């Protein structure tokens, strides 16, 4: 299993085991991580699974595709490291990934 750490806007962290092949969003929902609403269920049709990827992980996670960039326009407080967690596939290279949830979702 790949470990992912979610840090909320107040600094509280929660590390979860994520199944390779799933998404960061699915792992958050499965583990009851606060701050990940995932209203569209992972269809890249909302911005309620918005996260900030830790700078140390940005390159490994990669850049958002154009459809994801369009949806990020609807997210709250978008930053250069913003991603939709439904679009980040869990894989062994992401073991230890750290993401932060925004103060509120769109």
Coordinates of N, CA and C in Angstrom, one line a residue:
X1 N 0.8 -1.2 0.0 CA 0.0 0.0 0.0 C 0.9 1.2 0.0
X2 N 0.3 2.3 -0.6 CA 1.0 3.6 -0.7 C 0.5 4.4 0.4
X3 N 1.3 5.1 1.1 CA 0.9 6.0 2.2 C 0.7 7.4 1.7
X4 N -0.4 8.1 2.0 CA -0.6 9.5 1.6 C -1.0 10.2 2.9
X5 N -0.4 11.4 3.1 CA -0.7 12.2 4.2 C -1.5 13.4 3.8
X6 N -2.6 13.6 4.4 CA -3.5 14.8 4.2 C -3.4 15.7 5.3
X7 N -3.1 17.0 5.0 CA -3.0 18.0 6.1 C -4.1 19.0 5.8
X8 N -4.9 19.3 6.9 CA -6.0 20.2 6.7 C -5.5 21.6 6.9
X9 N -6.3 22.6 6.6 CA -5.9 24.0 6.6 C -5.4 24.5 8.0
X10 N -5.8 23.8 9.0 CA -5.3 24.1 10.4 C -4.0 23.4 10.8
X11 N -3.5 22.5 9.9 CA -2.3 21.9 10.2 C -2.4 20.5 10.7
X12 N -3.6 20.0 11.0 CA -3.8 18.6 11.5 C -3.5 17.7 10.3
X13 N -2.8 16.6 10.6 CA -2.5 15.6 9.5 C -3.1 14.3 9.8
X14 N -3.3 13.6 8.7 CA -3.9 12.2 8.8 C -3.2 11.4 7.6
X15 N -2.5 10.3 8.0 CA -1.9 9.5 7.0 C -2.8 8.2 6.8
X16 N -3.0 7.9 5.5 CA -3.9 6.8 5.1 C -3.1 5.8 4.2
X17 N -3.6 4.6 4.2 CA -3.1 3.6 3.2 C -4.0 3.7 2.0
X18 N -3.3 3.9 0.9 CA -4.1 4.0 -0.4 C -3.7 2.8 -1.3
X19 N -4.7 2.3 -1.9 CA -4.5 1.2 -2.8 C -4.0 1.7 -4.2
X20 N -2.9 1.1 -4.6 CA -2.4 1.4 -5.9 C -3.4 1.2 -7.0
X21 N -3.5 2.1 -7.9 CA -4.5 2.1 -9.0 C -5.8 2.9 -8.7
X22 N -6.0 3.2 -7.4 CA -7.1 4.0 -7.1 C -6.7 5.5 -7.3
X23 N -7.5 6.4 -6.8 CA -7.1 7.8 -6.9 C -6.9 8.4 -5.5
X24 N -6.2 9.5 -5.4 CA -6.0 10.1 -4.1 C -7.4 10.5 -3.5
X25 N -8.3 10.9 -4.3 CA -9.7 11.2 -3.8 C -10.4 10.0 -3.3
X26 N -10.3 8.9 -4.0 CA -11.0 7.7 -3.5 C -10.4 7.2 -2.2
X27 N -9.1 7.4 -2.0 CA -8.4 7.0 -0.8 C -8.9 7.9 0.3
X28 N -9.1 9.2 0.1 CA -9.6 10.1 1.1 C -11.0 9.8 1.5
X29 N -11.8 9.5 0.6 CA -13.2 9.2 0.9 C -13.3 7.9 1.6
X30 N -12.6 6.9 1.2 CA -12.6 5.6 1.8 C -12.2 5.7 3.3
X31 N -11.3 6.6 3.6 CA -10.7 6.8 4.9 C -11.3 7.9 5.7
X32 N -12.4 8.5 5.2 CA -13.1 9.6 5.9 C -12.3 10.8 6.2
X33 N -11.4 11.2 5.2 CA -10.6 12.4 5.4 C -11.5 13.6 5.2
X34 N -11.5 14.5 6.2 CA -12.3 15.7 6.2 C -11.7 16.7 5.1
X35 N -12.6 17.4 4.4 CA -12.2 18.4 3.5 C -12.2 17.9 2.0
X36 N -12.4 16.7 1.8 CA -12.6 16.1 0.5 C -14.0 15.8 0.3
X37 N -14.8 16.6 -0.4 CA -16.2 16.4 -0.6 C -16.5 15.4 -1.7
X38 N -15.8 15.5 -2.8 CA -16.0 14.6 -4.0 C -17.4 14.5 -4.4
X39 N -18.1 15.6 -4.7 CA -19.5 15.6 -5.0 C -19.8 14.8 -6.3
X40 N -18.9 14.9 -7.3 CA -19.1 14.2 -8.6 C -18.6 12.8 -8.6
X41 N -18.0 12.3 -7.5 CA -17.6 10.9 -7.5 C -16.4 10.6 -8.2
X42 N -15.6 11.6 -8.7 CA -14.4 11.4 -9.4 C -14.5 11.5 -10.9
X43 N -15.5 12.2 -11.4 CA -15.7 12.4 -12.8 C -15.0 13.6 -13.4
X44 N -14.3 14.3 -12.5 CA -13.7 15.6 -12.9 C -14.7 16.6 -13.4
X45 N -15.8 16.6 -12.7 CA -16.9 17.5 -13.1 C -17.3 18.5 -12.0
X46 N -16.4 18.6 -10.9 CA -16.6 19.6 -9.9 C -15.2 19.9 -9.4
X47 N -15.1 20.7 -8.4 CA -13.8 21.0 -7.8 C -13.8 20.8 -6.3
X48 N -14.6 19.8 -5.9 CA -14.7 19.6 -4.4 C -13.8 18.5 -3.9
X49 N -12.8 18.2 -4.6 CA -11.7 17.3 -4.1 C -10.4 18.0 -4.3
X50 N -10.4 19.3 -4.4 CA -9.2 20.1 -4.6 C -8.2 19.9 -3.5
X51 N -6.9 19.8 -3.8 CA -5.9 19.7 -2.9 C -4.7 20.5 -3.4
X52 N -3.8 20.8 -2.5 CA -2.5 21.4 -2.8 C -1.4 20.3 -2.6
X53 N -0.7 20.0 -3.7 CA 0.4 19.0 -3.6 C 1.6 19.7 -3.0
X54 N 2.2 19.0 -2.0 CA 3.4 19.5 -1.4 C 4.4 19.8 -2.5
X55 N 5.2 20.8 -2.4 CA 6.2 21.2 -3.4 C 7.2 20.0 -3.7
X56 N 7.5 19.3 -2.7 CA 8.5 18.2 -2.9 C 7.9 17.1 -3.8
X57 N 6.6 17.0 -4.0 CA 5.9 16.0 -4.7 C 5.4 16.5 -6.1
X58 N 5.5 17.7 -6.3 CA 4.8 18.3 -7.5 C 5.3 17.6 -8.8
X59 N 6.6 17.4 -8.9 CA 7.1 16.8 -10.2 C 6.7 15.3 -10.3
X60 N 6.7 14.6 -9.2 CA 6.3 13.2 -9.3 C 4.8 13.0 -9.6
X61 N 4.0 14.0 -9.1 CA 2.5 13.9 -9.3 C 2.2 14.3 -10.8
X62 N 3.0 15.3 -11.3 CA 2.7 15.7 -12.6 C 1.8 16.9 -12.7
X63 N 1.6 17.4 -13.9 CA 0.8 18.6 -14.2 C -0.6 18.1 -14.5
X64 N -1.6 19.0 -14.3 CA -3.0 18.7 -14.6 C -3.2 18.7 -16.1
X65 N -4.1 17.8 -16.6 CA -4.5 17.8 -18.0 C -5.5 19.0 -18.2
X66 N -5.8 19.3 -19.4 CA -6.5 20.5 -19.7 C -7.9 20.4 -19.1
X67 N -8.6 19.3 -19.1 CA -9.9 19.2 -18.5 C -9.9 19.5 -17.0
X68 N -8.8 19.0 -16.3 CA -8.6 19.3 -14.9 C -8.4 20.8 -14.7
X69 N -7.5 21.4 -15.5 CA -7.3 22.8 -15.4 C -8.6 23.6 -15.5
X70 N -9.4 23.2 -16.5 CA -10.7 23.9 -16.6 C -11.5 23.8 -15.3
X71 N -11.6 22.7 -14.7 CA -12.4 22.5 -13.5 C -11.7 23.2 -12.3
X72 N -10.4 23.4 -12.3 CA -9.7 24.1 -11.2 C -10.2 25.6 -11.2
X73 N -10.7 26.1 -12.3 CA -11.2 27.5 -12.4 C -12.3 27.7 -11.4
X74 N -13.0 26.6 -11.0 CA -14.1 26.7 -10.1 C -13.7 26.4 -8.6
X75 N -12.5 26.1 -8.4 CA -12.0 25.8 -7.1 C -11.7 27.1 -6.3
X76 N -11.7 27.0 -5.0 CA -11.4 28.1 -4.1 C -9.9 28.2 -3.8
X77 N -9.4 29.4 -3.9 CA -8.0 29.6 -3.6 C -7.0 28.7 -4.3
X78 N -7.1 28.8 -5.7 CA -6.2 28.0 -6.5 C -4.8 28.5 -6.4
X79 N -3.8 27.6 -6.3 CA -2.4 27.9 -6.2 C -1.6 27.1 -7.3
X80 N -0.4 27.4 -7.5 CA 0.4 26.7 -8.5 C 0.5 25.2 -8.3
X81 N 0.3 24.7 -7.1 CA 0.4 23.3 -6.8 C -1.0 22.7 -6.7
X82 N -2.1 23.4 -7.1 CA -3.4 22.9 -7.0 C -3.6 21.7 -7.9
X83 N -4.3 20.7 -7.5 CA -4.7 19.6 -8.3 C -6.1 19.1 -7.8
X84 N -6.8 18.4 -8.6 CA -8.0 17.7 -8.2 C -7.6 16.3 -7.8
X85 N -7.9 15.9 -6.6 CA -7.4 14.6 -6.1 C -8.0 13.4 -6.9
X86 N -9.1 13.6 -7.6 CA -9.7 12.5 -8.4 C -8.9 12.3 -9.6
X87 N -8.0 13.1 -9.9 CA -7.2 13.0 -11.1 C -5.7 12.5 -10.9
X88 N -5.4 12.3 -9.6 CA -4.1 11.8 -9.2 C -4.2 10.3 -8.9
X89 N -3.6 9.5 -9.8 CA -3.6 8.0 -9.6 C -2.6 7.6 -8.6
X90 N -3.0 6.8 -7.7 CA -2.0 6.3 -6.7 C -1.2 5.2 -7.3
X91 N 0.1 5.3 -7.1 CA 1.1 4.4 -7.6 C 2.3 4.3 -6.6
X92 N 3.1 3.3 -6.7 CA 4.1 3.1 -5.7 C 5.1 4.3 -5.6
X93 N 5.3 5.0 -6.7 CA 6.2 6.1 -6.7 C 5.7 7.3 -5.8
X94 N 4.4 7.2 -5.5 CA 3.8 8.3 -4.7 C 3.8 7.9 -3.2
X95 N 4.4 6.9 -2.8 CA 4.4 6.5 -1.4 C 5.1 7.6 -0.6
X96 N 4.3 8.1 0.4 CA 4.7 9.3 1.2 C 4.2 10.6 0.7
X97 N 3.4 10.6 -0.3 CA 2.8 11.8 -0.9 C 2.1 12.7 0.2
X98 N 2.3 14.0 0.2 CA 1.7 14.9 1.1 C 0.9 15.9 0.3
X99 N -0.4 16.0 0.7 CA -1.3 17.0 0.1 C -2.0 17.8 1.2
X100 N -2.4 19.0 0.9 CA -3.1 19.8 1.9 C -4.5 20.1 1.3
X101 N -5.5 20.1 2.2 CA -6.8 20.5 1.8 C -7.0 22.0 2.0
X102 N -7.8 22.6 1.1 CA -8.0 24.0 1.3 C -9.0 24.3 2.5
X103 N -9.0 25.6 2.9 CA -9.9 25.9 4.0 C -11.4 25.5 3.7
X104 N -11.8 25.7 2.4 CA -13.1 25.3 2.0 C -13.0 24.8 0.6
X105 N -14.0 24.0 0.2 CA -14.1 23.5 -1.2 C -15.1 24.4 -1.9
X106 N -15.0 24.4 -3.2 CA -15.8 25.3 -4.1 C -17.3 25.0 -3.9

